[in-house]
mmCIF file of C-alpha atoms and ligand atoms in Angstrom:
data_model
loop_
_atom_site.group_PDB
_atom_site.id
_atom_site.type_symbol
_atom_site.label_atom_id
_atom_site.label_comp_id
_atom_site.label_asym_id
_atom_site.label_seq_id
_atom_site.Cartn_x
_atom_site.Cartn_y
_atom_site.Cartn_z
ATOM 1 C CA MET A 533 0.084 14.346 -10.384
ATOM 2 C CA LYS A 534 0.922 10.828 -8.705
ATOM 3 C CA THR A 535 0.771 7.639 -10.223
ATOM 4 C CA ILE A 536 -1.132 5.162 -8.154
ATOM 5 C CA VAL A 537 -0.447 1.285 -8.704
ATOM 6 C CA ALA A 538 -4.049 -0.793 -9.300
ATOM 7 C CA ALA A 539 -3.241 -3.990 -7.368
ATOM 8 C CA SER A 540 -5.558 -6.036 -9.608
ATOM 9 C CA GLN A 541 -4.268 -8.323 -12.502
ATOM 10 C CA ASN A 542 -7.223 -8.844 -13.887
ATOM 11 C CA LYS A 543 -7.609 -6.404 -17.317
ATOM 12 C CA ASP A 544 -10.970 -5.794 -17.113
ATOM 13 C CA LYS A 545 -11.194 -4.542 -14.037
ATOM 14 C CA ILE A 546 -7.898 -2.177 -14.668
ATOM 15 C CA ARG A 547 -9.822 -0.852 -18.102
ATOM 16 C CA GLU A 548 -12.297 0.222 -15.529
ATOM 17 C CA ILE A 549 -10.581 1.542 -12.943
ATOM 18 C CA GLU A 550 -8.359 3.391 -15.374
ATOM 19 C CA GLU A 551 -11.687 4.792 -16.900
ATOM 20 C CA ILE A 552 -13.270 5.903 -13.766
ATOM 21 C CA THR A 553 -10.316 7.439 -11.777
ATOM 22 C CA ALA A 554 -9.284 9.769 -15.135
ATOM 23 C CA GLN A 555 -12.438 11.713 -14.569
ATOM 24 C CA PHE A 556 -10.745 12.472 -11.175
ATOM 25 C CA GLY A 557 -7.406 13.051 -12.474
ATOM 26 C CA MET A 558 -5.971 10.458 -11.578
ATOM 27 C CA LYS A 559 -3.588 8.014 -13.037
ATOM 28 C CA VAL A 560 -3.681 4.210 -12.588
ATOM 29 C CA ILE A 561 -1.058 2.051 -13.876
ATOM 30 C CA SER A 562 -0.812 -1.241 -13.907
ATOM 31 C CA ARG A 563 1.339 -4.087 -11.479
ATOM 32 C CA SER A 564 3.351 -4.661 -14.653
ATOM 33 C CA GLU A 565 3.952 -1.231 -15.600
ATOM 34 C CA ALA A 566 5.338 -0.358 -11.696
ATOM 35 C CA GLY A 567 7.642 -3.227 -11.633
ATOM 36 C CA VAL A 568 5.978 -5.317 -9.346
ATOM 37 C CA PRO A 569 6.940 -9.302 -10.130
ATOM 38 C CA ASP A 570 3.814 -11.595 -11.154
ATOM 39 C CA VAL A 571 3.328 -13.219 -7.666
ATOM 40 C CA GLU A 572 -0.068 -14.700 -6.994
ATOM 41 C CA ILE A 573 -1.387 -13.464 -3.833
ATOM 42 C CA GLU A 574 -3.851 -15.768 -2.030
ATOM 43 C CA GLU A 575 -7.209 -14.296 -1.811
ATOM 44 C CA ASP A 576 -8.098 -15.983 2.122
ATOM 45 C CA GLY A 577 -10.155 -13.705 3.387
ATOM 46 C CA ASP A 578 -13.760 -14.370 4.324
ATOM 47 C CA THR A 579 -14.604 -10.829 3.160
ATOM 48 C CA PHE A 580 -14.113 -8.396 0.242
ATOM 49 C CA GLU A 581 -12.971 -5.739 3.092
ATOM 50 C CA GLU A 582 -10.223 -8.306 3.862
ATOM 51 C CA ASN A 583 -9.464 -9.510 0.810
ATOM 52 C CA SER A 584 -8.581 -6.098 -0.678
ATOM 53 C CA TYR A 585 -6.879 -4.704 1.661
ATOM 54 C CA LYS A 586 -4.569 -7.920 1.610
ATOM 55 C CA LYS A 587 -3.814 -6.926 -2.370
ATOM 56 C CA ALA A 588 -3.432 -3.648 -1.681
ATOM 57 C CA TYR A 589 -1.125 -3.879 1.405
ATOM 58 C CA GLN A 590 1.244 -6.811 -0.575
ATOM 59 C CA VAL A 591 1.685 -4.805 -4.107
ATOM 60 C CA MET A 592 2.208 -1.730 -2.039
ATOM 61 C CA LYS A 593 5.354 -3.424 -0.157
ATOM 62 C CA MET A 594 6.493 -4.837 -3.182
ATOM 63 C CA CYS A 595 6.331 -1.278 -5.101
ATOM 64 C CA LYS A 596 6.606 1.255 -1.979
ATOM 65 C CA ALA A 597 4.002 3.160 -4.112
ATOM 66 C CA ILE A 598 0.138 4.421 -3.798
ATOM 67 C CA THR A 599 -1.227 1.512 -4.258
ATOM 68 C CA ILE A 600 -4.902 0.608 -4.824
ATOM 69 C CA ALA A 601 -7.040 -2.551 -4.681
ATOM 70 C CA ASP A 602 -10.627 -4.003 -5.696
ATOM 71 C CA ASP A 603 -12.050 -6.854 -4.483
ATOM 72 C CA SER A 604 -15.413 -7.406 -6.265
ATOM 73 C CA GLY A 605 -18.217 -9.565 -6.389
ATOM 74 C CA LEU A 606 -21.952 -11.037 -7.076
ATOM 75 C CA GLU A 607 -24.289 -11.433 -4.111
ATOM 76 C CA VAL A 608 -27.413 -13.796 -4.858
ATOM 77 C CA ASP A 609 -29.886 -13.237 -2.503
ATOM 78 C CA CYS A 610 -31.670 -16.933 -3.580
ATOM 79 C CA LEU A 611 -28.223 -18.491 -3.011
ATOM 80 C CA ASP A 612 -27.424 -16.697 0.578
ATOM 81 C CA GLY A 613 -25.287 -14.050 -0.329
ATOM 82 C CA ALA A 614 -23.345 -17.105 -3.131
ATOM 83 C CA PRO A 615 -20.974 -16.538 -5.219
ATOM 84 C CA GLY A 616 -19.871 -13.510 -2.922
ATOM 85 C CA VAL A 617 -15.753 -13.474 -2.384
ATOM 86 C CA TYR A 618 -16.021 -16.573 -4.299
ATOM 87 C CA SER A 619 -17.028 -14.860 -7.093
ATOM 88 C CA ALA A 620 -14.192 -15.288 -9.504
ATOM 89 C CA ARG A 621 -13.035 -18.858 -8.710
ATOM 90 C CA PHE A 622 -17.169 -20.291 -8.564
ATOM 91 C CA SER A 623 -16.993 -22.626 -11.084
ATOM 92 C CA GLU A 624 -13.567 -24.383 -9.994
ATOM 93 C CA MET A 625 -14.751 -24.703 -5.850
ATOM 94 C CA GLU A 626 -15.684 -28.392 -6.116
ATOM 95 C CA LEU A 627 -15.253 -30.814 -8.329
ATOM 96 C CA ARG A 628 -18.398 -32.257 -9.751
ATOM 97 C CA ASP A 629 -18.348 -28.965 -11.440
ATOM 98 C CA ALA A 630 -16.023 -29.465 -13.998
ATOM 99 C CA ILE A 631 -19.178 -29.959 -15.975
ATOM 100 C CA TYR A 632 -19.346 -26.520 -16.174
ATOM 101 C CA ALA A 633 -16.056 -25.679 -17.683
ATOM 102 C CA GLY A 634 -16.005 -25.713 -21.605
ATOM 103 C CA ASP A 635 -13.325 -23.792 -24.006
ATOM 104 C CA ASP A 636 -14.540 -20.964 -23.680
ATOM 105 C CA GLY A 637 -13.189 -19.729 -20.116
ATOM 106 C CA VAL A 638 -13.988 -19.390 -16.645
ATOM 107 C CA ASP A 639 -16.539 -16.578 -16.960
ATOM 108 C CA LYS A 640 -18.304 -18.951 -19.133
ATOM 109 C CA ALA A 641 -18.302 -21.278 -16.590
ATOM 110 C CA ASN A 642 -18.767 -18.707 -13.862
ATOM 111 C CA ASN A 643 -22.475 -17.925 -15.456
ATOM 112 C CA ARG A 644 -23.276 -22.011 -16.685
ATOM 113 C CA LYS A 645 -23.119 -22.737 -13.071
ATOM 114 C CA LEU A 646 -24.799 -19.799 -11.621
ATOM 115 C CA ILE A 647 -27.413 -20.345 -14.246
ATOM 116 C CA ASP A 648 -28.082 -24.332 -13.184
ATOM 117 C CA LEU A 649 -28.300 -22.865 -9.587
ATOM 118 C CA ILE A 650 -30.632 -20.226 -9.963
ATOM 119 C CA LYS A 651 -33.320 -21.676 -12.661
ATOM 120 C CA ASP A 652 -36.146 -23.088 -10.146
ATOM 121 C CA PHE A 653 -36.058 -19.537 -8.469
ATOM 122 C CA ASP A 654 -39.011 -16.610 -10.124
ATOM 123 C CA ARG A 655 -37.228 -13.433 -11.170
ATOM 124 C CA GLU A 656 -38.541 -11.834 -8.313
ATOM 125 C CA LYS A 657 -36.469 -14.462 -6.125
ATOM 126 C CA ARG A 658 -33.399 -13.817 -8.419
ATOM 127 C CA THR A 659 -32.799 -10.293 -6.424
ATOM 128 C CA GLY A 660 -28.886 -9.175 -5.640
ATOM 129 C CA ARG A 661 -26.166 -6.940 -6.074
ATOM 130 C CA PHE A 662 -22.263 -6.453 -7.135
ATOM 131 C CA VAL A 663 -20.058 -5.303 -4.692
ATOM 132 C CA SER A 664 -16.778 -3.477 -5.329
ATOM 133 C CA VAL A 665 -14.195 -2.797 -2.307
ATOM 134 C CA ILE A 666 -11.568 -0.768 -3.248
ATOM 135 C CA THR A 667 -8.620 -0.136 -0.826
ATOM 136 C CA MET A 668 -5.788 2.507 -0.879
ATOM 137 C CA VAL A 669 -2.523 2.244 0.994
ATOM 138 C CA TYR A 670 0.121 4.129 1.626
ATOM 139 C CA PRO A 671 3.897 3.537 1.558
ATOM 140 C CA ASP A 672 3.264 5.267 5.429
ATOM 141 C CA GLY A 673 0.503 2.747 6.393
ATOM 142 C CA ARG A 674 -2.627 5.020 6.257
ATOM 143 C CA LYS A 675 -5.535 3.499 4.415
ATOM 144 C CA LEU A 676 -8.783 4.025 2.571
ATOM 145 C CA VAL A 677 -11.443 2.150 1.988
ATOM 146 C CA ALA A 678 -14.458 2.842 0.050
ATOM 147 C CA ARG A 679 -17.366 0.227 -0.508
ATOM 148 C CA GLY A 680 -19.731 0.189 -3.902
ATOM 149 C CA VAL A 681 -22.915 -1.378 -3.984
ATOM 150 C CA VAL A 682 -25.367 -1.845 -7.610
ATOM 151 C CA GLU A 683 -28.519 -3.792 -7.026
ATOM 152 C CA GLY A 684 -30.343 -5.574 -9.512
ATOM 153 C CA HIS A 685 -31.489 -8.952 -11.009
ATOM 154 C CA VAL A 686 -29.647 -12.193 -11.995
ATOM 155 C CA GLU A 687 -31.415 -13.669 -15.644
ATOM 156 C CA LEU A 688 -31.387 -16.716 -16.687
ATOM 157 C CA GLU A 689 -30.050 -16.371 -19.993
ATOM 158 C CA GLU A 690 -26.542 -14.035 -21.468
ATOM 159 C CA ARG A 691 -27.342 -10.855 -23.054
ATOM 160 C CA GLY A 692 -24.939 -8.905 -24.510
ATOM 161 C CA GLU A 693 -21.673 -8.732 -25.233
ATOM 162 C CA GLY A 694 -20.203 -5.852 -23.173
ATOM 163 C CA GLY A 695 -18.705 -6.062 -19.774
ATOM 164 C CA PHE A 696 -16.651 -9.038 -17.814
ATOM 165 C CA GLY A 697 -17.476 -11.904 -15.869
ATOM 166 C CA TYR A 698 -21.434 -11.854 -14.764
ATOM 167 C CA ASP A 699 -22.255 -8.328 -16.941
ATOM 168 C CA PRO A 700 -24.604 -10.381 -18.986
ATOM 169 C CA LEU A 701 -26.633 -12.033 -16.322
ATOM 170 C CA PHE A 702 -27.114 -8.843 -14.477
ATOM 171 C CA THR A 703 -29.987 -6.413 -15.219
ATOM 172 C CA PRO A 704 -29.372 -3.334 -12.509
ATOM 173 C CA LEU A 705 -32.737 -2.023 -11.526
ATOM 174 C CA GLY A 706 -34.540 0.148 -12.629
ATOM 175 C CA TYR A 707 -33.595 -0.584 -16.490
ATOM 176 C CA ASP A 708 -33.982 -3.415 -18.357
ATOM 177 C CA LYS A 709 -31.150 -4.348 -20.220
ATOM 178 C CA THR A 710 -28.271 -6.230 -18.355
ATOM 179 C CA PHE A 711 -24.690 -4.406 -18.092
ATOM 180 C CA GLY A 712 -23.480 -6.742 -20.733
ATOM 181 C CA GLN A 713 -25.642 -4.611 -23.348
ATOM 182 C CA PHE A 714 -24.492 -1.091 -21.587
ATOM 183 C CA SER A 715 -21.926 0.862 -23.237
ATOM 184 C CA PRO A 716 -18.506 1.271 -20.904
ATOM 185 C CA GLU A 717 -19.427 4.912 -19.627
ATOM 186 C CA GLU A 718 -22.959 3.859 -19.006
ATOM 187 C CA LYS A 719 -21.946 1.184 -16.971
ATOM 188 C CA ASN A 720 -19.485 3.272 -14.926
ATOM 189 C CA LYS A 721 -22.112 5.995 -14.090
ATOM 190 C CA ILE A 722 -23.720 3.456 -11.481
ATOM 191 C CA SER A 723 -21.633 0.618 -10.992
ATOM 192 C CA HIS A 724 -20.135 -0.515 -7.723
ATOM 193 C CA ARG A 725 -17.021 -0.069 -9.106
ATOM 194 C CA GLY A 726 -18.139 3.784 -10.092
ATOM 195 C CA ASN A 727 -19.569 4.085 -6.874
ATOM 196 C CA ALA A 728 -17.133 2.667 -4.672
ATOM 197 C CA LEU A 729 -13.957 4.943 -6.498
ATOM 198 C CA ARG A 730 -16.549 7.991 -6.114
ATOM 199 C CA LYS A 731 -16.842 7.424 -2.375
ATOM 200 C CA LEU A 732 -13.180 6.933 -2.212
ATOM 201 C CA LYS A 733 -12.662 10.229 -4.255
ATOM 202 C CA GLU A 734 -14.681 12.327 -1.643
ATOM 203 C CA LEU A 735 -13.076 10.002 1.053
ATOM 204 C CA LEU A 736 -9.808 11.918 0.151
ATOM 205 C CA ASP A 737 -11.216 15.288 -0.721
ATOM 206 C CA ARG A 738 -12.595 15.142 2.983
ATOM 207 C CA GLU A 739 -9.856 14.117 4.521
ATOM 208 C CA ASP A 740 -8.104 16.685 2.602
ATOM 209 C CA ILE A 741 -5.021 13.649 1.968
ATOM 210 C CA GLU A 742 -2.704 14.473 -0.947
ATOM 211 C CA ALA A 743 -2.921 11.692 -3.146
ATOM 212 C CA PHE A 744 -2.097 12.742 -6.346
HETATM 213 P P1 IMP B 1389 -11.880 -10.705 -7.440
HETATM 214 O O1 IMP B 1389 -12.232 -9.645 -7.122
HETATM 215 O O2 IMP B 1389 -10.401 -10.837 -7.911
HETATM 216 O O3 IMP B 1389 -11.873 -11.705 -6.516
HETATM 217 O O4 IMP B 1389 -12.800 -11.342 -8.610
HETATM 218 C C1 IMP B 1389 -13.834 -10.825 -8.670
HETATM 219 C C2 IMP B 1389 -14.785 -11.231 -9.569
HETATM 220 O O5 IMP B 1389 -16.425 -10.906 -9.568
HETATM 221 C C3 IMP B 1389 -14.614 -11.305 -11.136
HETATM 222 O O6 IMP B 1389 -13.572 -12.698 -11.667
HETATM 223 C C4 IMP B 1389 -16.193 -11.517 -11.866
HETATM 224 O O7 IMP B 1389 -16.403 -13.291 -11.830
HETATM 225 C C5 IMP B 1389 -17.271 -11.278 -10.493
HETATM 226 N N1 IMP B 1389 -17.032 -9.451 -11.065
HETATM 227 C C6 IMP B 1389 -16.618 -8.395 -10.333
HETATM 228 N N2 IMP B 1389 -16.825 -7.417 -10.799
HETATM 229 C C7 IMP B 1389 -18.115 -7.412 -11.709
HETATM 230 C C8 IMP B 1389 -17.951 -7.058 -12.743
HETATM 231 O O8 IMP B 1389 -18.026 -5.536 -12.715
HETATM 232 N N3 IMP B 1389 -18.721 -7.439 -13.827
HETATM 233 C C9 IMP B 1389 -18.772 -8.756 -13.845
HETATM 234 N N4 IMP B 1389 -18.571 -9.879 -12.995
HETATM 235 C C10 IMP B 1389 -17.892 -8.645 -11.869
#
C-alpha cells in the first residue's frame, strides 16, 4: 500500500479524508508527516477545481509523492453562490466585517456573517450545497479530479457540536438535523467530501491506476 499525502492544512478535513479513505484501504498522511515545509499556498483561483489542483500540484512538487487536495465550500443560492470558493475567508473579506469576528475563531465569525446575510430569506429560499473537489496528482504529472456535492438548507441558528465550519448551520436534504448533529460516520456517508472521495475511488478502479 502506497502512502498518499494530503495537501490540506485543515485538521478537520484531514481527519475526514483519513476516515473515508481508510474504508478503501488507502493510507493518507499529512503534509507535516511527509516533511513538506509549512508554506502558505495562495488559493487565488476562481473555481474549486483551480484551487484544488494548485494545492495538490504544489505539495506534490515538494514531496515528490502522490498527493491529494480538497478544495471545498458552501454555495448559498439566495447569495448567488457565495461564500463559495471564499468559504474559508468569508468573514475577512471586507473591513466592515470585523464586527463579525470574536474570540471564538474564524468558523464562528463566518457563521455569524452568513446568518446575517440570509436572515431575511424564508427557509425555502435558503437552499445551498456543500461542494468538495478532490484532485489527485502523481509525480509523473497524471491527475484525477472528482467533485462531490450535498444539497441542503442553511439554518439561522447553529445546532450541534459536531463537525466544523458551516456544519452547525447546514441541514442536508431529507434530514431534520444539521451536520453539526451528525456523527462523523453519518456525515461521511452522505457528505460532499465522502461523495468526491468515493468518485475518486471509482476513477482509480475504472482506469486501473495502481495508486496504492
Ligand atoms: P478551503 O477548501 O481550505 O478553501 O476551505 C474550505 C472552507 O469551507 C472551510 O474552512 C469551511 O469553512 C468550509 N467547509 C468545507 N467543507 C466543510 C464541511 O465539511 N463542513 C463545514 N464547512 C466546510
